[in-house]
Amino acid sequence: VLKDHGFTQFSEAGTWADALNVPQGSLAAITVVLERGFVTKEYALITEQDVLGDRLVRSGRKRRKADAFIAEASQLTEGDLVVHLEHGIGRYESLETLTVGGAPHDCLRIIYSGNDKLFVPVENIEVLSRFGSETAGVQLDKLGGAAWQARKAKLKERIRDMAEQLINLAAQRQLKDAPQFIPPDGLYAEFCARFPYTETDDQMKAIDDTISDLAKGKPMDRLICGDVGFGKTEVAMRAAFTGAMTGMQVAVVVPTTLLARQHYKNFAERLAGFPLRVAQLSRLVAGKDAEKVKKGLEDGTVDVVVGTHALLAESIKFKNLGVLIIDEEQHFGVAHKERLKQIRAEVHVLTLSATPIPRTLQMALTGVRDLSIIATPPVDRLVVRTFVLPFDGVVVREAILRERFRGGQTFYVVPRLSDIDGVIDRIKDLIPEVTCAVAHGQMSPTQLENVMTAFAEGKFDVLLSTNIIESGLDMPRVNTIIIHRADMFGLSALYQLRGRVGRGKQRGYAYLTLPPERKPTAAAMKRLDVMQTLDSLGAGFSLASHDLDIRGAGNLLGDEQSGHIKEVGVELYQHLLEEAVAAAKARADEEAVVVSDEWSPQINTGAAVLIPDTYVKDLGARMSLYRRIATLADRAEIDAFAAELIDRFGDLPPEVENLLDIVSIKVLCRKANIEKIDAGPKGATVSLRNNTFPNPGGLVDFIARSAGTAKLRPDQKIVFIRPWETPQARIKGLQALMTQIAQMVA
């Protein structure tokens, strides 16, 4: 590049000192590990990225969001049950280095029924998927037995039917028309400017996706999955503003009265000054006022209504409902969801959730519903410190007093109403100097309203409540939460409760206490372990996949809760369903059906293929890298992955270079329908999958042109004669040969 611009006076420098010693006005080139340059009085350092822009765009990671998401909860550990595409359920025992063709090769050892062993080369690891967390009563399959294939075929049939119905549901929705909402430019910009924070990139993308859906004229059905406190409500506000300013009504349905109260205040505040009327409908609204709101919805004078499931009552009539926003949909029961289905036929639906229920999540992952993920935490957000411990009065006293000394407040949550009296007495004995308020769902609306207002104004140090505070409450001054009998809460509830603290710039603390005299159940301990491991910001998405993993997704179409996941495991089920949905979409579009990709080419070259333990010492990290390598889909992704390895672990050893080269050959083989290659010093034998090639005429011509160096054997295998003495020569030769053959397919 420098020569192109007329700079010829430059030399390559071996060290930093050499580079600084070049004559004034000339240039030195040096290799240093720096991404960005800088300028001093004496010299300017210009790096490759300053000149050429970012080195590599890692495009492959976004594309596999669903798979990467499920895989987060699916790291293989020794003793896990795994599912092999061809052989069924086995137990992963260990990673072993075998000698194959005179060279070391990492393989996974899988044990099947009757103690039969199967060794899977690491470059073919994608044929394995983890079975899931729930393994009680699961039988290992027999290696080479027919039972697995029969079971898989039967399940695929059922999944195919389900996929067709799902696509029909989505297609029927697309055939309907919905009002087109385009936000009024100047007013919309003014409304957005009232948002007191800086939008994160993910949040901005979710907003853009939602606004463009509203403008399409087809009913929107979008799930916004974002962690607690990551800004889902702002997406809802902008959708509500867009709908209401276009003259249609907007309904925001929330699970609790407290959340309805908070959302109503926020919406009313943000929409103040615009020609819109905002109303609230819940148990906290007096009967006379509620009647006025219902009348306003019917005659169209109420533009935006925020309410609990009271909004789903048969007596509620809307004049022209345009947008339905469902917050924390995991809290609504089957009956409520059936009512929502009736309402939502021709309206735009936006669903918000930090921890979507498995069924909702699965519909989003398979592409039946649109999905936006907000995974970036707001600026200055700190991780909530989480402690799981037997109840200890000294720890509780210290936690509450420390929060009080730093000017904050504490939530103390109990699982049952009957626990409140005992706990309040204990708090008074332990910490007589703090003031304590009580809130629960059986209080009268006025009492509850008064308590929450007083607590929000800082008149009490501790709010003792049931999990009525679980959903969406935003109180930035509350930064410590103590959960009494944490073993009695579900995973999603624990996660949501922890999300009530640490929402500002202060560090949040969560104490999950257990009864000291009683051992929790295995399932409860598993939930608490997950809570301690999910300590990163944005972990709600992982939690939902743990939930999908632990509970299963259920039947996506009916009210059955036990799906077919038990038969093949969560990852393979997800894969089969995605494939069936894609095939059903292709048929609906009258395109060629997507060919199933349930196979993995085998390549034997006699080269050492592994990540040495001297290069990556941690076994878990090596397994994780092997799983990622299996998902690399083209040369650009392989190069990006190689760059990441060099960045993290240093220069690539020859064995890792061989592994990445084998993966690039595998990509070409899949394109050319080549199932197996055996390469040696005199050439290679190539086996086609099902003895078919996408361009048979081109292949015959290629063999004819290669007279003397290529021939077709009677058993339909192709032999290529080449002088490939070393494994490296075989790898390089195969790359060139497979590139030629793959080009015939294109």
XYZ file of N, CA and C in Angstrom, residues 387-545:
477
model
N -25.120 -14.853 46.878
C -24.639 -15.789 47.902
C -25.760 -16.776 48.225
N -25.438 -18.075 48.213
C -26.397 -19.111 48.647
C -25.871 -19.641 49.974
N -26.680 -19.525 51.063
C -26.159 -19.907 52.380
C -27.302 -20.275 53.325
N -27.030 -21.118 54.334
C -28.054 -21.376 55.358
C -28.349 -20.071 56.095
N -29.584 -19.905 56.562
C -29.970 -18.654 57.232
C -29.047 -18.398 58.422
N -28.509 -17.185 58.472
C -27.604 -16.791 59.558
C -27.964 -15.367 59.958
N -28.438 -15.192 61.206
C -28.893 -13.883 61.676
C -27.826 -12.813 61.582
N -26.559 -13.196 61.838
C -25.464 -12.210 61.811
C -25.274 -11.672 60.392
N -25.309 -12.597 59.397
C -25.127 -12.195 57.989
C -26.274 -11.281 57.545
N -27.510 -11.659 57.917
C -28.689 -10.868 57.526
C -28.608 -9.467 58.135
N -28.260 -9.396 59.416
C -28.148 -8.088 60.093
C -27.091 -7.214 59.389
N -25.938 -7.827 59.115
C -24.839 -7.086 58.486
C -25.244 -6.574 57.100
N -25.949 -7.441 56.336
C -26.348 -7.072 54.967
C -27.310 -5.886 54.975
N -28.315 -5.929 55.867
C -29.329 -4.863 55.906
C -28.709 -3.551 56.402
N -27.846 -3.654 57.426
C -27.239 -2.428 57.964
C -26.254 -1.813 56.976
N -25.493 -2.655 56.271
C -24.541 -2.107 55.286
C -25.294 -1.335 54.203
N -26.437 -1.890 53.753
C -27.243 -1.215 52.720
C -27.771 0.120 53.259
N -28.180 0.096 54.532
C -28.727 1.324 55.138
C -27.633 2.392 55.255
N -26.410 1.964 55.645
C -25.299 2.920 55.808
C -24.900 3.560 54.486
N -25.108 2.851 53.352
C -24.744 3.484 52.072
C -25.953 4.182 51.426
N -26.989 4.401 52.243
C -28.126 5.211 51.788
C -29.142 4.455 50.955
N -29.125 3.105 51.029
C -30.040 2.310 50.211
C -31.109 1.603 51.036
N -31.908 0.781 50.340
C -32.987 0.028 50.990
C -32.865 -1.450 50.626
N -33.628 -2.287 51.335
C -33.518 -3.742 51.160
C -34.893 -4.363 50.923
N -34.941 -5.328 49.980
C -36.129 -6.184 49.830
C -35.890 -7.455 50.645
N -36.909 -7.888 51.379
C -36.828 -9.185 52.080
C -38.028 -9.989 51.582
N -37.788 -11.037 50.804
C -38.884 -11.743 50.116
C -39.106 -13.118 50.744
N -40.370 -13.426 51.028
C -40.721 -14.751 51.576
C -41.599 -15.487 50.566
N -41.572 -16.832 50.575
C -42.334 -17.567 49.567
C -43.837 -17.646 49.857
N -44.220 -17.580 51.158
C -45.644 -17.745 51.498
C -46.097 -16.614 52.418
N -47.358 -16.309 52.316
C -47.952 -15.264 53.157
C -47.815 -15.620 54.639
N -47.940 -16.922 54.942
C -47.899 -17.372 56.343
C -46.524 -17.176 56.980
N -45.478 -16.953 56.158
C -44.123 -16.763 56.712
C -43.901 -15.347 57.236
N -44.758 -14.400 56.813
C -44.463 -12.979 57.064
C -44.354 -12.653 58.551
N -45.320 -13.128 59.372
C -45.315 -12.750 60.798
C -44.042 -13.212 61.496
N -43.637 -14.483 61.230
C -42.428 -15.023 61.869
C -41.189 -14.242 61.472
N -41.102 -13.871 60.183
C -39.910 -13.173 59.690
C -39.855 -11.754 60.243
N -41.001 -11.075 60.323
C -40.978 -9.682 60.814
C -40.555 -9.637 62.283
N -40.989 -10.642 63.068
C -40.560 -10.708 64.477
C -39.048 -10.903 64.554
N -38.533 -11.772 63.676
C -37.098 -12.064 63.687
C -36.286 -10.815 63.310
N -36.795 -10.047 62.310
C -36.087 -8.822 61.887
C -36.060 -7.818 63.039
N -37.203 -7.688 63.764
C -37.266 -6.730 64.885
C -36.281 -7.116 65.997
N -36.140 -8.446 66.235
C -35.184 -8.909 67.259
C -33.746 -8.664 66.817
N -33.466 -8.987 65.539
C -32.090 -8.902 65.031
C -31.632 -7.464 64.837
N -32.524 -6.627 64.242
C -32.133 -5.262 63.861
C -33.229 -4.301 64.311
N -33.315 -4.050 65.604
C -34.413 -3.173 66.086
C -34.320 -1.749 65.543
N -33.119 -1.348 65.056
C -32.957 0.052 64.630
C -33.491 0.348 63.233
N -33.906 -0.699 62.442
C -34.408 -0.413 61.088
C -35.934 -0.378 61.067
N -36.492 0.373 60.102
C -37.949 0.420 59.932
C -38.338 -0.544 58.813
N -39.467 -1.221 59.001
C -39.843 -2.302 58.075
C -41.300 -2.150 57.642
N -41.548 -2.231 56.325
C -42.921 -2.190 55.785
C -43.271 -3.570 55.228
N -44.558 -3.861 55.117
C -45.020 -5.169 54.615
C -45.905 -4.951 53.398
N -45.693 -5.792 52.338
C -46.549 -5.719 51.133
C -46.849 -7.130 50.652
N -48.122 -7.404 50.349
C -48.492 -8.700 49.755
C -49.806 -8.544 49.001
N -50.160 -9.525 48.224
C -51.298 -9.432 47.306
C -52.658 -9.407 47.962
N -52.743 -9.764 49.265
C -54.058 -9.796 49.909
C -54.387 -8.483 50.626
N -53.504 -7.522 50.527
C -53.794 -6.205 51.130
C -54.816 -5.468 50.264
N -55.532 -4.524 50.861
C -56.490 -3.741 50.076
C -55.710 -2.841 49.120
N -56.296 -2.480 47.970
C -55.592 -1.633 47.003
C -55.013 -0.359 47.619
N -55.791 0.287 48.520
C -55.324 1.549 49.109
C -54.110 1.314 49.995
N -54.170 0.234 50.824
C -53.043 -0.086 51.708
C -51.777 -0.333 50.896
N -51.919 -1.164 49.862
C -50.764 -1.536 49.033
C -50.161 -0.301 48.370
N -51.041 0.534 47.837
C -50.613 1.776 47.178
C -49.837 2.654 48.163
N -50.379 2.805 49.384
C -49.741 3.671 50.388
C -48.377 3.130 50.807
N -48.300 1.792 51.023
C -47.036 1.173 51.452
C -45.971 1.353 50.374
N -46.320 1.062 49.104
C -45.336 1.139 48.022
C -44.872 2.584 47.802
N -45.799 3.525 47.934
C -45.430 4.941 47.759
C -44.473 5.371 48.872
N -44.808 4.985 50.113
C -43.956 5.360 51.260
C -42.568 4.734 51.122
N -42.525 3.463 50.688
C -41.220 2.782 50.538
C -40.409 3.440 49.422
N -41.086 3.760 48.305
C -40.394 4.409 47.178
C -39.836 5.770 47.589
N -40.519 6.439 48.551
C -40.048 7.752 49.021
C -38.971 7.641 50.094
N -38.594 6.395 50.448
C -37.493 6.189 51.395
C -37.894 6.246 52.858
N -39.208 6.094 53.169
C -39.648 6.185 54.566
C -39.382 4.899 55.353
N -39.075 3.792 54.653
C -38.753 2.518 55.314
C -37.412 2.004 54.809
N -36.710 1.260 55.669
C -35.416 0.677 55.269
C -35.601 -0.666 54.565
N -36.601 -1.438 55.022
C -36.793 -2.806 54.507
C -38.236 -2.969 54.057
N -38.431 -3.595 52.887
C -39.787 -3.975 52.466
C -39.875 -5.494 52.539
N -40.700 -5.982 53.455
C -40.920 -7.430 53.596
C -42.129 -7.787 52.739
N -41.933 -8.674 51.749
C -43.053 -8.948 50.830
C -43.024 -10.389 50.338
N -44.120 -10.794 49.729
C -44.140 -12.050 48.970
C -43.527 -11.716 47.604
N -43.556 -12.678 46.666
C -42.901 -12.373 45.375
C -43.777 -11.500 44.479
N -44.644 -10.686 45.106
C -45.430 -9.685 44.368
C -44.495 -8.657 43.719
N -43.273 -8.533 44.249
C -42.319 -7.548 43.693
C -41.504 -8.131 42.536
N -41.780 -9.401 42.186
C -40.927 -10.106 41.218
C -40.864 -9.453 39.846
N -42.012 -8.975 39.339
C -42.080 -8.589 37.927
C -41.790 -7.122 37.683
N -40.660 -6.858 37.049
C -40.404 -5.557 36.441
C -40.286 -4.325 37.312
N -40.448 -4.439 38.641
C -40.394 -3.230 39.469
C -39.021 -2.578 39.371
N -39.009 -1.261 39.294
C -37.755 -0.539 39.121
C -37.593 0.463 40.261
N -36.816 0.091 41.278
C -36.547 0.983 42.408
C -35.036 1.079 42.576
N -34.409 2.056 41.938
C -32.936 2.127 41.908
C -32.278 2.230 43.288
N -33.022 2.679 44.323
C -32.409 2.818 45.662
C -32.293 1.478 46.378
N -33.019 0.452 45.890
C -32.992 -0.861 46.563
C -31.878 -1.698 45.935
N -30.822 -1.969 46.713
C -29.685 -2.678 46.132
C -29.245 -3.911 46.913
N -30.076 -4.340 47.873
C -29.836 -5.616 48.548
C -31.164 -6.359 48.601
N -31.125 -7.655 48.303
C -32.337 -8.483 48.417
C -31.989 -9.748 49.193
N -32.847 -10.077 50.163
C -32.669 -11.326 50.925
C -33.878 -12.201 50.608
N -33.628 -13.394 50.110
C -34.728 -14.299 49.736
C -34.802 -15.413 50.776
N -35.891 -15.442 51.528
C -36.114 -16.423 52.589
C -36.574 -17.741 51.956
N -36.017 -18.842 52.400
C -36.367 -20.171 51.849
C -36.273 -20.163 50.313
N -35.076 -19.828 49.799
C -34.866 -19.721 48.345
C -35.149 -21.036 47.633
N -35.085 -22.168 48.372
C -35.334 -23.478 47.743
C -36.794 -23.646 47.315
N -37.693 -22.757 47.782
C -39.116 -22.874 47.441
C -39.500 -22.046 46.212
N -38.533 -21.353 45.607
C -38.818 -20.546 44.409
C -38.324 -21.263 43.161
N -38.990 -21.009 42.031
C -38.541 -21.551 40.742
C -37.347 -20.761 40.220
N -36.708 -21.315 39.190
C -35.500 -20.705 38.628
C -35.787 -19.301 38.075
N -36.856 -19.191 37.287
C -37.190 -17.906 36.676
C -37.519 -16.873 37.754
N -38.271 -17.305 38.806
C -38.656 -16.377 39.883
C -37.417 -15.875 40.620
N -36.468 -16.779 40.915
C -35.237 -16.366 41.599
C -34.481 -15.341 40.761
N -34.422 -15.620 39.458
C -33.665 -14.735 38.569
C -34.321 -13.354 38.494
N -35.661 -13.363 38.392
C -36.394 -12.094 38.327
C -36.242 -11.311 39.629
N -36.315 -12.018 40.761
C -36.175 -11.333 42.055
C -34.786 -10.708 42.181
N -33.759 -11.455 41.782
C -32.403 -10.900 41.854
C -32.280 -9.664 40.959
N -33.045 -9.663 39.861
C -33.004 -8.534 38.928
C -33.627 -7.257 39.461
N -34.267 -7.339 40.650
C -34.848 -6.115 41.238
C -33.776 -5.216 41.837
N -32.565 -5.755 42.070
C -31.517 -4.936 42.696
C -30.359 -4.735 41.723
N -29.509 -3.758 42.029
C -28.345 -3.487 41.182
C -28.723 -2.888 39.850
N -29.812 -2.102 39.811
C -30.302 -1.576 38.532
C -29.720 -0.208 38.194
N -29.026 0.412 39.159
C -28.377 1.696 38.877
C -26.874 1.481 38.756
N -26.102 2.416 39.308
C -24.637 2.299 39.250
C -24.076 1.632 40.498
N -24.953 1.389 41.514
C -24.503 0.758 42.754
C -24.405 -0.751 42.559
N -23.450 -1.379 43.243
C -23.360 -2.849 43.240
C -24.543 -3.431 44.008
N -25.217 -4.440 43.440
C -26.327 -5.106 44.113
C -25.869 -6.391 44.797
N -26.555 -6.770 45.888
C -26.230 -8.010 46.607
C -27.501 -8.834 46.770
N -27.400 -10.141 46.502
C -28.552 -11.046 46.669
C -28.144 -12.183 47.595
N -28.927 -12.394 48.665
C -28.661 -13.483 49.618
C -29.793 -14.498 49.496
N -29.478 -15.710 49.047
C -30.482 -16.772 48.906
C -30.326 -17.689 50.113
N -31.236 -17.559 51.100
C -31.050 -18.298 52.358
C -31.839 -19.612 52.343
N -31.291 -20.606 53.055
C -31.888 -21.941 53.143
C -32.119 -22.271 54.612
N -33.061 -23.195 54.924
C -33.244 -23.572 56.330
C -32.013 -24.347 56.820
N -31.399 -23.942 57.935
C -30.153 -24.596 58.362
C -30.350 -26.061 58.756
N -31.580 -26.409 59.201
C -31.779 -27.768 59.731
C -32.283 -28.767 58.684
N -32.530 -28.299 57.449
C -33.138 -29.187 56.449
C -32.352 -29.136 55.144
N -32.159 -30.313 54.500
C -31.403 -30.347 53.235
C -32.380 -30.131 52.071
N -32.118 -29.187 51.181
C -33.035 -28.958 50.045
C -33.043 -30.160 49.090
N -34.074 -30.262 48.252
C -34.167 -31.353 47.275
C -33.085 -31.164 46.201
N -32.817 -32.244 45.449
C -31.787 -32.188 44.392
C -32.151 -31.141 43.345
N -33.463 -31.075 42.984
C -33.896 -30.105 41.955
C -33.688 -28.675 42.449
N -33.988 -28.433 43.750
C -33.806 -27.088 44.312
C -32.327 -26.714 44.306
N -31.467 -27.665 44.663
C -30.023 -27.382 44.674
C -29.523 -27.076 43.261
N -30.097 -27.800 42.268
C -29.685 -27.553 40.873
C -30.056 -26.117 40.484
N -31.255 -25.667 40.897
C -31.688 -24.291 40.593
C -30.744 -23.278 41.242
N -30.397 -23.531 42.508
C -29.535 -22.587 43.229
C -28.122 -22.580 42.648
N -27.644 -23.759 42.204
C -26.325 -23.821 41.553
C -26.324 -22.993 40.271
N -27.417 -23.123 39.488
C -27.525 -22.365 38.237
C -27.498 -20.871 38.543
N -28.208 -20.457 39.629
C -28.234 -19.037 39.997
C -26.832 -18.511 40.306
N -26.014 -19.357 40.945
C -24.659 -18.897 41.277
C -23.762 -18.863 40.044
N -23.993 -19.799 39.094
C -23.137 -19.813 37.897
C -23.542 -18.719 36.918
N -24.845 -18.352 36.900
C -25.291 -17.296 35.974
C -25.033 -15.935 36.606
N -23.751 -15.604 36.730
C -23.429 -14.353 37.409
C -22.964 -13.277 36.437
N -23.186 -13.519 35.125
C -22.784 -12.489 34.164
C -24.002 -11.658 33.794
N -23.761 -10.418 33.357
C -24.871 -9.569 32.912
C -25.439 -10.164 31.629
N -26.759 -10.222 31.533
C -27.370 -10.759 30.318
C -27.540 -12.254 30.362
N -27.554 -12.829 31.563
C -27.610 -14.291 31.671
C -29.031 -14.847 31.575
N -30.044 -13.961 31.462
C -31.435 -14.435 31.391
C -31.655 -15.359 30.213
N -30.940 -15.084 29.112
C -31.056 -15.912 27.923
C -30.535 -17.316 28.208
N -29.379 -17.395 28.918
C -28.828 -18.695 29.310
C -29.796 -19.408 30.236
N -30.399 -18.630 31.162
C -31.317 -19.236 32.115
C -32.491 -19.876 31.388
N -33.002 -19.191 30.374
C -34.130 -19.755 29.628
C -33.713 -21.049 28.944
N -32.446 -21.126 28.499
C -32.017 -22.367 27.848
C -31.813 -23.469 28.878
